[in-house]
mmCIF file of C-alpha atoms in Angstrom:
data_model
loop_
_atom_site.group_PDB
_atom_site.id
_atom_site.type_symbol
_atom_site.label_atom_id
_atom_site.label_comp_id
_atom_site.label_asym_id
_atom_site.label_seq_id
_atom_site.Cartn_x
_atom_site.Cartn_y
_atom_site.Cartn_z
ATOM 1 C CA MET A 1 -21.914 -8.909 -51.086
ATOM 2 C CA ALA A 2 -25.129 -7.073 -51.860
ATOM 3 C CA LEU A 3 -28.393 -7.140 -49.995
ATOM 4 C CA ASP A 4 -31.352 -8.812 -51.727
ATOM 5 C CA LEU A 5 -34.018 -6.145 -51.252
ATOM 6 C CA SER A 6 -36.768 -8.575 -52.248
ATOM 7 C CA GLN A 7 -36.096 -10.347 -48.927
ATOM 8 C CA PRO A 8 -37.750 -8.658 -45.907
ATOM 9 C CA LYS A 9 -34.714 -9.156 -43.651
ATOM 10 C CA ASP A 10 -32.326 -7.585 -46.183
ATOM 11 C CA ALA A 11 -34.769 -4.762 -46.938
ATOM 12 C CA HIS A 12 -34.916 -4.016 -43.198
ATOM 13 C CA VAL A 13 -31.104 -3.894 -42.967
ATOM 14 C CA ASP A 14 -30.982 -1.574 -45.997
ATOM 15 C CA GLN A 15 -33.556 0.747 -44.414
ATOM 16 C CA ARG A 16 -31.635 0.901 -41.128
ATOM 17 C CA LEU A 17 -28.406 1.664 -42.974
ATOM 18 C CA LYS A 18 -30.126 4.506 -44.805
ATOM 19 C CA GLN A 19 -31.765 5.967 -41.677
ATOM 20 C CA GLU A 20 -29.225 5.631 -38.873
ATOM 21 C CA SER A 21 -26.845 8.519 -38.279
ATOM 22 C CA MET A 22 -24.127 6.701 -36.300
ATOM 23 C CA MET A 23 -22.462 3.312 -36.409
ATOM 24 C CA TRP A 24 -19.513 1.682 -34.681
ATOM 25 C CA LEU A 25 -16.345 0.979 -36.666
ATOM 26 C CA ASN A 26 -14.236 -1.852 -35.261
ATOM 27 C CA SER A 27 -10.653 -2.400 -36.403
ATOM 28 C CA VAL A 28 -7.547 -3.973 -34.860
ATOM 29 C CA LYS A 29 -4.438 -2.221 -33.548
ATOM 30 C CA ALA A 30 -0.899 -3.431 -34.275
ATOM 31 C CA ASN A 31 -0.773 -5.051 -30.823
ATOM 32 C CA GLY A 32 -3.894 -7.101 -31.632
ATOM 33 C CA ARG A 33 -6.219 -5.135 -29.381
ATOM 34 C CA PRO A 34 -9.588 -4.051 -30.769
ATOM 35 C CA HIS A 35 -10.309 -0.409 -31.545
ATOM 36 C CA THR A 36 -13.933 0.735 -31.644
ATOM 37 C CA VAL A 37 -15.137 4.238 -32.528
ATOM 38 C CA PRO A 38 -18.514 5.808 -33.335
ATOM 39 C CA VAL A 39 -18.625 7.311 -36.831
ATOM 40 C CA TRP A 40 -20.943 9.140 -39.172
ATOM 41 C CA PHE A 41 -21.462 7.103 -42.320
ATOM 42 C CA LEU A 42 -23.280 6.888 -45.606
ATOM 43 C CA TRP A 43 -24.748 3.701 -47.093
ATOM 44 C CA HIS A 44 -24.405 4.289 -50.850
ATOM 45 C CA ASN A 45 -24.256 1.827 -53.783
ATOM 46 C CA ASN A 46 -23.823 -1.182 -51.472
ATOM 47 C CA GLN A 47 -20.861 0.362 -49.672
ATOM 48 C CA VAL A 48 -20.365 2.214 -46.413
ATOM 49 C CA PHE A 49 -18.491 5.527 -46.612
ATOM 50 C CA ILE A 50 -16.845 7.163 -43.603
ATOM 51 C CA PHE A 51 -14.788 10.341 -43.395
ATOM 52 C CA SER A 52 -11.881 10.515 -40.948
ATOM 53 C CA GLN A 53 -9.144 12.857 -39.953
ATOM 54 C CA PRO A 54 -5.905 11.608 -41.536
ATOM 55 C CA GLY A 55 -3.503 9.716 -39.283
ATOM 56 C CA LYS A 56 -6.095 8.648 -36.705
ATOM 57 C CA GLN A 57 -5.877 5.216 -35.077
ATOM 58 C CA LYS A 58 -8.563 3.756 -37.345
ATOM 59 C CA ILE A 59 -6.596 4.878 -40.407
ATOM 60 C CA ARG A 60 -3.386 3.274 -39.119
ATOM 61 C CA ASN A 61 -5.308 0.082 -38.356
ATOM 62 C CA ILE A 62 -6.844 -0.088 -41.841
ATOM 63 C CA GLU A 63 -3.450 0.540 -43.435
ATOM 64 C CA ARG A 64 -2.210 -2.576 -41.630
ATOM 65 C CA SER A 65 -5.302 -4.737 -42.070
ATOM 66 C CA PRO A 66 -8.388 -3.857 -44.115
ATOM 67 C CA TYR A 67 -10.741 -6.206 -42.242
ATOM 68 C CA VAL A 68 -13.323 -4.382 -40.125
ATOM 69 C CA THR A 69 -16.724 -4.836 -38.584
ATOM 70 C CA LEU A 70 -19.434 -2.216 -38.475
ATOM 71 C CA SER A 71 -22.418 -2.287 -36.158
ATOM 72 C CA LEU A 72 -25.509 -0.220 -35.619
ATOM 73 C CA ASP A 73 -26.864 0.496 -32.159
ATOM 74 C CA THR A 74 -29.621 -1.914 -31.201
ATOM 75 C CA ARG A 75 -33.264 -0.993 -31.210
ATOM 76 C CA ASP A 76 -36.116 -2.260 -29.085
ATOM 77 C CA GLY A 77 -33.964 -3.234 -26.117
ATOM 78 C CA GLY A 78 -31.542 -5.312 -28.154
ATOM 79 C CA GLY A 79 -34.006 -6.910 -30.539
ATOM 80 C CA ASP A 80 -32.825 -5.296 -33.775
ATOM 81 C CA ILE A 81 -29.180 -6.142 -34.492
ATOM 82 C CA VAL A 82 -27.163 -5.190 -37.601
ATOM 83 C CA ILE A 83 -23.489 -6.116 -37.912
ATOM 84 C CA ILE A 84 -21.446 -5.957 -41.103
ATOM 85 C CA GLU A 85 -18.138 -7.650 -41.740
ATOM 86 C CA GLY A 86 -16.224 -5.962 -44.506
ATOM 87 C CA GLU A 87 -13.052 -4.891 -46.180
ATOM 88 C CA ALA A 88 -12.044 -1.253 -45.797
ATOM 89 C CA ARG A 89 -10.115 0.811 -48.294
ATOM 90 C CA LEU A 90 -8.586 4.267 -47.971
ATOM 91 C CA GLU A 91 -9.858 6.164 -50.995
ATOM 92 C CA GLN A 92 -7.935 8.755 -52.970
ATOM 93 C CA GLN A 93 -10.843 9.934 -55.134
ATOM 94 C CA GLN A 94 -14.386 10.788 -54.168
ATOM 95 C CA ASP A 95 -17.576 10.254 -56.122
ATOM 96 C CA ALA A 96 -19.611 13.479 -56.529
ATOM 97 C CA ALA A 97 -22.978 11.757 -55.978
ATOM 98 C CA MET A 98 -21.730 10.160 -52.763
ATOM 99 C CA LEU A 99 -20.369 13.487 -51.510
ATOM 100 C CA GLN A 100 -23.703 15.203 -52.161
ATOM 101 C CA ALA A 101 -25.636 12.420 -50.429
ATOM 102 C CA TYR A 102 -23.322 12.559 -47.400
ATOM 103 C CA ALA A 103 -23.591 16.358 -47.198
ATOM 104 C CA SER A 104 -27.401 16.119 -47.361
ATOM 105 C CA LYS A 105 -27.605 13.378 -44.722
ATOM 106 C CA TYR A 106 -25.587 15.357 -42.159
ATOM 107 C CA ALA A 107 -26.578 18.923 -43.110
ATOM 108 C CA GLU A 108 -28.508 19.568 -39.877
ATOM 109 C CA GLN A 109 -25.811 18.103 -37.613
ATOM 110 C CA MET A 110 -23.085 20.076 -39.370
ATOM 111 C CA LYS A 111 -25.126 23.270 -39.177
ATOM 112 C CA SER A 112 -25.731 22.806 -35.443
ATOM 113 C CA MET A 113 -21.951 22.443 -34.979
ATOM 114 C CA GLY A 114 -21.222 25.560 -37.039
ATOM 115 C CA TRP A 115 -19.727 23.510 -39.884
ATOM 116 C CA THR A 116 -20.345 23.360 -43.582
ATOM 117 C CA PHE A 117 -19.619 20.230 -45.572
ATOM 118 C CA GLU A 118 -16.660 22.028 -47.144
ATOM 119 C CA ASN A 119 -15.167 22.804 -43.691
ATOM 120 C CA MET A 120 -15.813 19.310 -42.392
ATOM 121 C CA SER A 121 -14.358 17.615 -45.473
ATOM 122 C CA LYS A 122 -11.118 19.608 -45.139
ATOM 123 C CA GLU A 123 -10.540 18.423 -41.569
ATOM 124 C CA TYR A 124 -11.991 14.942 -42.175
ATOM 125 C CA SER A 125 -10.312 14.516 -45.539
ATOM 126 C CA GLN A 126 -9.572 10.775 -45.506
ATOM 127 C CA LEU A 127 -12.410 8.825 -47.061
ATOM 128 C CA ILE A 128 -12.827 5.204 -46.028
ATOM 129 C CA SER A 129 -14.996 2.865 -48.087
ATOM 130 C CA VAL A 130 -16.121 -0.458 -46.677
ATOM 131 C CA THR A 131 -17.305 -3.225 -48.963
ATOM 132 C CA PRO A 132 -19.476 -5.663 -47.009
ATOM 133 C CA THR A 133 -18.473 -9.324 -47.080
ATOM 134 C CA LYS A 134 -21.118 -10.542 -44.604
ATOM 135 C CA PHE A 135 -24.290 -9.179 -43.014
ATOM 136 C CA ILE A 136 -25.389 -10.433 -39.604
ATOM 137 C CA SER A 137 -28.814 -9.322 -38.476
ATOM 138 C CA TRP A 138 -31.849 -10.328 -36.538
ATOM 139 C CA ASN A 139 -34.877 -8.502 -35.312
ATOM 140 C CA ASP A 140 -37.754 -9.575 -33.118
#
């Protein structure tokens, strides 16, 4: 599902996805309990990309069931909501343009932590892509 950028609501969602630095990834554990974690992400070519350390709970959850939700923190006291339902995939190959865009987006944060993108991508080597199936949003 792609956003229709000619529609103000979809254009607003697209802008938030490009600007925000953190989102919440929600998946489900084997016992049926929810698992929610904050993640860095990149909105690129109508997909969300997230890097993770291999073997983490979110990876095990996605291996079992690819269905996830993503949500941005609210703005304006809860008046600007963006939630995405989607299907996650553990990627084996990485697109060079996406990698460059991700490295540029988080360059300052990585620098402040004493990381380079190369260091970070070695530790956080599992790429997750999420293809949106539904956007839920409203803003006042």
